[in-house]
Amino acid sequence: MAFTTRSLLWDKASHSRELLLSREWLVTNGLGGFASGTISGAITRRYHGLLIAALPAPHGRMVMWSHVSEFLRFADDDVISLGAEERAGGQLQLGAADFLHEFRLENGLPVWTYRVRDLILEKRVLMLHLQNTVHVIYRILEGEKRPRLELRPAFFFRHYESPVNEGMPAPYHLSAIEDRYEISAPDSGLPPLRIKLANDRAQFTVLPQIIHQVVYRIEQSRGYAYEGNLWSPGFFHVDMQERNMAAIMGS
């Protein structure tokens, strides 16, 4: 199958880190829902997120899954962050700048390639057609010393045009159904978000936390509210020693 490809080879020595925060990607599902973000992984606009679901009236487009923090934990306990996050007070964590090798679009779908030690890791984001479902797929292409993959999803259920400092629905509820987890906000009237890590060795650690004062820099530049909180129920983790691939799915 022939792919139409646009590629950005990342060179941290010659490229500005701002490039990773200003270049954006978008994937749609044919319903009006979408996933969008920056190459770095940071969310910089109010409508950035891994799942902006197109729900029936009166809800419309709702941000259901905002962000995922991505870490590789090696046997020597060295922990590598692959993504990005900006917090109030100038706290910008931009692991992507150190380990990204290439970002490309294959027929419009985003693909990241990271080089960490002897490891080459690929990440893809796709949405199922006519479904409010997103898959984030991680695949090891090369490397002998396989790490543990740790993924911390974060949420803030709100309309995609609502200000990012809008009060969170309280409280969020987490339910486990076999290997799937449901996040719900009973007072919001929204359906629950179902999330799982597709790998038979995956585990989930319940460790809820509020991620305070996330900065949306594009909203700041436009004069809108630009600091908001996210909620995370915990993190998925899976040892990649015996498996080359894992996929986190939200629906």
Tab-separated table of N, CA and C in Angstrom, residues 58-156:
chain	number	residue	atom	x	y	z
A	58	PRO	N	-27.967	17.426	24.145
A	58	PRO	CA	-27.474	18.812	24.129
A	58	PRO	C	-25.970	18.943	24.347
A	59	HIS	N	-25.229	17.837	24.370
A	59	HIS	CA	-23.812	17.917	24.752
A	59	HIS	C	-22.930	18.486	23.644
A	60	GLY	N	-23.013	17.929	22.429
A	60	GLY	CA	-22.130	18.364	21.354
A	60	GLY	C	-20.725	17.813	21.529
A	61	ARG	N	-19.739	18.577	21.080
A	61	ARG	CA	-18.344	18.119	21.177
A	61	ARG	C	-17.840	18.313	22.609
A	62	MET	N	-17.380	17.223	23.196
A	62	MET	CA	-16.922	17.240	24.585
A	62	MET	C	-15.496	16.708	24.671
A	63	VAL	N	-14.658	17.423	25.408
A	63	VAL	CA	-13.309	16.924	25.703
A	63	VAL	C	-13.462	15.827	26.754
A	64	MET	N	-13.187	14.580	26.361
A	64	MET	CA	-13.350	13.443	27.263
A	64	MET	C	-12.008	12.905	27.768
A	65	TRP	N	-10.963	13.086	26.957
A	65	TRP	CA	-9.629	12.606	27.354
A	65	TRP	C	-8.634	13.675	26.929
A	66	SER	N	-8.010	14.304	27.899
A	66	SER	CA	-7.178	15.478	27.614
A	66	SER	C	-5.735	15.144	27.263
A	67	HIS	N	-5.111	14.225	28.003
A	67	HIS	CA	-3.652	14.097	27.911
A	67	HIS	C	-3.220	12.730	28.407
A	68	VAL	N	-2.065	12.285	27.964
A	68	VAL	CA	-1.435	11.108	28.557
A	68	VAL	C	0.054	11.407	28.729
A	69	SER	N	0.560	11.161	29.935
A	69	SER	CA	1.997	11.285	30.206
A	69	SER	C	2.642	9.935	29.931
A	70	GLU	N	3.773	9.954	29.231
A	70	GLU	CA	4.400	8.722	28.737
A	70	GLU	C	5.812	8.602	29.304
A	71	PHE	N	6.099	7.446	29.901
A	71	PHE	CA	7.402	7.226	30.513
A	71	PHE	C	7.935	5.848	30.131
A	72	LEU	N	9.251	5.765	29.999
A	72	LEU	CA	9.951	4.492	29.849
A	72	LEU	C	10.805	4.296	31.092
A	73	ARG	N	10.589	3.195	31.790
A	73	ARG	CA	11.358	2.897	33.001
A	73	ARG	C	12.261	1.696	32.715
A	74	PHE	N	13.578	1.923	32.770
A	74	PHE	CA	14.550	0.875	32.463
A	74	PHE	C	14.943	0.107	33.723
A	75	ALA	N	15.661	-0.992	33.520
A	75	ALA	CA	16.003	-1.880	34.633
A	75	ALA	C	16.845	-1.182	35.692
A	76	ASP	N	17.631	-0.177	35.308
A	76	ASP	CA	18.450	0.554	36.277
A	76	ASP	C	17.670	1.682	36.957
A	77	ASP	N	16.345	1.699	36.777
A	77	ASP	CA	15.431	2.700	37.347
A	77	ASP	C	15.573	4.080	36.716
A	78	ASP	N	16.276	4.152	35.601
A	78	ASP	CA	16.295	5.399	34.845
A	78	ASP	C	14.931	5.570	34.179
A	79	VAL	N	14.309	6.736	34.387
A	79	VAL	CA	12.973	6.991	33.856
A	79	VAL	C	13.059	8.103	32.809
A	80	ILE	N	12.580	7.809	31.615
A	80	ILE	CA	12.612	8.745	30.505
A	80	ILE	C	11.194	9.202	30.192
A	81	SER	N	10.995	10.510	30.146
A	81	SER	CA	9.707	11.071	29.738
A	81	SER	C	9.751	11.383	28.245
A	82	LEU	N	8.723	10.942	27.524
A	82	LEU	CA	8.695	11.150	26.078
A	82	LEU	C	7.833	12.333	25.662
A	83	GLY	N	6.972	12.781	26.520
A	83	GLY	CA	5.994	13.792	26.133
A	83	GLY	C	6.366	15.183	26.582
A	84	ALA	N	5.331	15.964	26.869
A	84	ALA	CA	5.547	17.352	27.276
A	84	ALA	C	4.378	17.820	28.123
A	85	GLU	N	4.693	18.752	28.992
A	85	GLU	CA	3.678	19.345	29.860
A	85	GLU	C	4.184	20.698	30.324
A	86	GLU	N	3.315	21.701	30.286
A	86	GLU	CA	3.686	23.036	30.763
A	86	GLU	C	2.786	23.401	31.930
A	87	ARG	N	3.421	23.835	33.027
A	87	ARG	CA	2.690	24.207	34.238
A	87	ARG	C	2.977	25.665	34.567
A	88	ALA	N	2.151	26.222	35.422
A	88	ALA	CA	2.305	27.621	35.819
A	88	ALA	C	3.668	27.858	36.452
A	89	GLY	N	4.165	29.073	36.314
A	89	GLY	CA	5.460	29.414	36.885
A	89	GLY	C	6.624	29.074	35.981
A	90	GLY	N	6.355	28.852	34.700
A	90	GLY	CA	7.428	28.567	33.756
A	90	GLY	C	7.950	27.157	33.784
A	91	GLN	N	7.174	26.222	34.359
A	91	GLN	CA	7.607	24.827	34.416
A	91	GLN	C	7.242	24.137	33.103
A	92	LEU	N	8.221	23.975	32.227
A	92	LEU	CA	8.020	23.313	30.944
A	92	LEU	C	8.860	22.050	30.902
A	93	GLN	N	8.196	20.917	30.887
A	93	GLN	CA	8.868	19.623	30.762
A	93	GLN	C	8.691	19.181	29.319
A	94	LEU	N	9.804	19.013	28.594
A	94	LEU	CA	9.751	18.766	27.154
A	94	LEU	C	10.675	17.608	26.786
A	95	GLY	N	10.330	16.419	27.281
A	95	GLY	CA	11.139	15.239	26.998
A	95	GLY	C	11.228	14.921	25.523
A	96	ALA	N	10.191	15.288	24.771
A	96	ALA	CA	10.186	15.005	23.338
A	96	ALA	C	11.380	15.633	22.628
A	97	ALA	N	11.852	16.770	23.114
A	97	ALA	CA	12.963	17.456	22.455
A	97	ALA	C	14.248	16.645	22.515
A	98	ASP	N	14.393	15.813	23.531
A	98	ASP	CA	15.624	15.044	23.705
A	98	ASP	C	15.598	13.702	22.985
A	99	PHE	N	14.409	13.150	22.752
A	99	PHE	CA	14.349	11.768	22.265
A	99	PHE	C	13.581	11.586	20.964
A	100	LEU	N	12.900	12.612	20.493
A	100	LEU	CA	12.195	12.491	19.224
A	100	LEU	C	13.198	12.417	18.076
A	101	HIS	N	12.996	11.466	17.185
A	101	HIS	CA	13.825	11.355	15.985
A	101	HIS	C	13.084	11.885	14.763
A	102	GLU	N	11.815	11.518	14.650
A	102	GLU	CA	11.049	11.921	13.473
A	102	GLU	C	9.566	12.008	13.826
A	103	PHE	N	8.899	12.985	13.239
A	103	PHE	CA	7.436	13.034	13.236
A	103	PHE	C	6.999	13.051	11.782
A	104	ARG	N	5.992	12.241	11.473
A	104	ARG	CA	5.507	12.216	10.101
A	104	ARG	C	3.999	11.981	10.077
A	105	LEU	N	3.401	12.326	8.953
A	105	LEU	CA	2.001	12.027	8.685
A	105	LEU	C	1.951	10.981	7.584
A	106	GLU	N	1.311	9.863	7.870
A	106	GLU	CA	1.097	8.822	6.864
A	106	GLU	C	-0.378	8.832	6.494
A	107	ASN	N	-0.677	9.293	5.280
A	107	ASN	CA	-2.073	9.473	4.860
A	107	ASN	C	-2.861	10.279	5.891
A	108	GLY	N	-2.195	11.276	6.456
A	108	GLY	CA	-2.835	12.178	7.403
A	108	GLY	C	-2.795	11.734	8.847
A	109	LEU	N	-2.332	10.517	9.130
A	109	LEU	CA	-2.293	10.008	10.502
A	109	LEU	C	-0.914	10.230	11.110
A	110	PRO	N	-0.848	10.734	12.349
A	110	PRO	CA	0.437	11.088	12.954
A	110	PRO	C	1.213	9.874	13.451
A	111	VAL	N	2.532	9.921	13.209
A	111	VAL	CA	3.444	8.859	13.644
A	111	VAL	C	4.685	9.526	14.230
A	112	TRP	N	5.054	9.133	15.452
A	112	TRP	CA	6.268	9.613	16.106
A	112	TRP	C	7.274	8.468	16.177
A	113	THR	N	8.555	8.768	15.979
A	113	THR	CA	9.620	7.795	16.204
A	113	THR	C	10.603	8.388	17.210
A	114	TYR	N	10.837	7.646	18.295
A	114	TYR	CA	11.750	8.082	19.354
A	114	TYR	C	12.962	7.159	19.392
A	115	ARG	N	14.128	7.733	19.718
A	115	ARG	CA	15.347	6.954	19.955
A	115	ARG	C	15.788	7.188	21.395
A	116	VAL	N	15.792	6.115	22.176
A	116	VAL	CA	16.196	6.176	23.579
A	116	VAL	C	17.181	5.039	23.817
A	117	ARG	N	18.442	5.389	24.134
A	117	ARG	CA	19.501	4.385	24.248
A	117	ARG	C	19.561	3.609	22.932
A	118	ASP	N	19.451	2.258	23.000
A	118	ASP	CA	19.479	1.478	21.760
A	118	ASP	C	18.077	1.182	21.254
A	119	LEU	N	17.098	1.822	21.856
A	119	LEU	CA	15.696	1.535	21.577
A	119	LEU	C	15.148	2.481	20.506
A	120	ILE	N	14.376	1.930	19.590
A	120	ILE	CA	13.587	2.735	18.655
A	120	ILE	C	12.125	2.417	18.919
A	121	LEU	N	11.373	3.433	19.318
A	121	LEU	CA	9.967	3.279	19.679
A	121	LEU	C	9.108	4.116	18.742
A	122	GLU	N	8.052	3.510	18.249
A	122	GLU	CA	7.118	4.208	17.370
A	122	GLU	C	5.780	4.389	18.075
A	123	LYS	N	5.173	5.552	17.878
A	123	LYS	CA	3.841	5.840	18.425
A	123	LYS	C	2.931	6.310	17.304
A	124	ARG	N	1.694	5.820	17.317
A	124	ARG	CA	0.690	6.223	16.334
A	124	ARG	C	-0.607	6.584	17.050
A	125	VAL	N	-1.333	7.532	16.489
A	125	VAL	CA	-2.672	7.875	16.971
A	125	VAL	C	-3.653	7.681	15.820
A	126	LEU	N	-4.730	6.950	16.094
A	126	LEU	CA	-5.770	6.781	15.087
A	126	LEU	C	-7.134	6.751	15.764
A	127	MET	N	-8.156	7.080	14.987
A	127	MET	CA	-9.539	7.012	15.466
A	127	MET	C	-10.320	6.050	14.581
A	128	LEU	N	-11.259	5.330	15.184
A	128	LEU	CA	-12.111	4.447	14.412
A	128	LEU	C	-13.179	5.263	13.692
A	129	HIS	N	-13.426	4.907	12.438
A	129	HIS	CA	-14.381	5.648	11.620
A	129	HIS	C	-15.787	5.537	12.198
A	130	LEU	N	-16.423	6.700	12.351
A	130	LEU	CA	-17.797	6.811	12.852
A	130	LEU	C	-17.955	6.288	14.273
A	131	GLN	N	-16.869	6.328	15.046
A	131	GLN	CA	-16.926	5.963	16.459
A	131	GLN	C	-16.142	6.986	17.275
A	132	ASN	N	-16.609	7.254	18.476
A	132	ASN	CA	-15.867	8.111	19.405
A	132	ASN	C	-14.848	7.252	20.144
A	133	THR	N	-13.881	6.761	19.391
A	133	THR	CA	-12.872	5.843	19.927
A	133	THR	C	-11.510	6.224	19.386
A	134	VAL	N	-10.521	6.309	20.266
A	134	VAL	CA	-9.156	6.628	19.866
A	134	VAL	C	-8.216	5.538	20.357
A	135	HIS	N	-7.224	5.218	19.533
A	135	HIS	CA	-6.170	4.271	19.886
A	135	HIS	C	-4.831	5.006	19.827
A	136	VAL	N	-4.028	4.865	20.865
A	136	VAL	CA	-2.645	5.343	20.856
A	136	VAL	C	-1.773	4.097	20.949
A	137	ILE	N	-1.016	3.825	19.893
A	137	ILE	CA	-0.319	2.549	19.742
A	137	ILE	C	1.183	2.773	19.874
A	138	TYR	N	1.814	1.981	20.728
A	138	TYR	CA	3.262	2.039	20.950
A	138	TYR	C	3.873	0.724	20.472
A	139	ARG	N	4.947	0.826	19.685
A	139	ARG	CA	5.561	-0.380	19.132
A	139	ARG	C	7.076	-0.231	19.158
A	140	ILE	N	7.756	-1.224	19.689
A	140	ILE	CA	9.218	-1.231	19.691
A	140	ILE	C	9.706	-1.803	18.366
A	141	LEU	N	10.501	-1.018	17.651
A	141	LEU	CA	11.030	-1.444	16.362
A	141	LEU	C	12.404	-2.077	16.489
A	142	GLU	N	13.205	-1.572	17.434
A	142	GLU	CA	14.554	-2.107	17.669
A	142	GLU	C	14.904	-1.911	19.130
A	143	GLY	N	15.844	-2.737	19.607
A	143	GLY	CA	16.354	-2.544	20.961
A	143	GLY	C	16.395	-3.824	21.758
A	144	GLU	N	17.494	-4.042	22.460
A	144	GLU	CA	17.673	-5.255	23.261
A	144	GLU	C	17.169	-5.066	24.686
A	145	LYS	N	17.480	-3.931	25.291
A	145	LYS	CA	17.096	-3.688	26.684
A	145	LYS	C	15.737	-3.004	26.707
A	146	ARG	N	14.710	-3.806	26.947
A	146	ARG	CA	13.337	-3.317	26.868
A	146	ARG	C	12.903	-2.706	28.201
A	147	PRO	N	12.271	-1.556	28.170
A	147	PRO	CA	11.831	-0.893	29.401
A	147	PRO	C	10.411	-1.299	29.781
A	148	ARG	N	9.968	-0.774	30.896
A	148	ARG	CA	8.554	-0.814	31.246
A	148	ARG	C	7.924	0.472	30.721
A	149	LEU	N	6.803	0.336	30.049
A	149	LEU	CA	6.058	1.483	29.550
A	149	LEU	C	5.033	1.892	30.597
A	150	GLU	N	5.053	3.166	30.985
A	150	GLU	CA	4.107	3.690	31.965
A	150	GLU	C	3.326	4.839	31.333
A	151	LEU	N	2.010	4.769	31.448
A	151	LEU	CA	1.129	5.757	30.829
A	151	LEU	C	0.143	6.275	31.866
A	152	ARG	N	0.164	7.583	32.087
A	152	ARG	CA	-0.777	8.199	33.041
A	152	ARG	C	-1.766	9.068	32.268
A	153	PRO	N	-3.001	8.593	32.071
A	153	PRO	CA	-4.006	9.410	31.393
A	153	PRO	C	-4.579	10.468	32.325
A	154	ALA	N	-4.978	11.593	31.748
A	154	ALA	CA	-5.533	12.694	32.539
A	154	ALA	C	-6.765	13.252	31.836
A	155	PHE	N	-7.736	13.693	32.644
A	155	PHE	CA	-9.057	14.018	32.123
A	155	PHE	C	-9.588	15.335	32.692
A	156	PHE	N	-10.463	15.945	31.919
A	156	PHE	CA	-11.275	17.078	32.356
A	156	PHE	C	-12.477	17.116	31.420
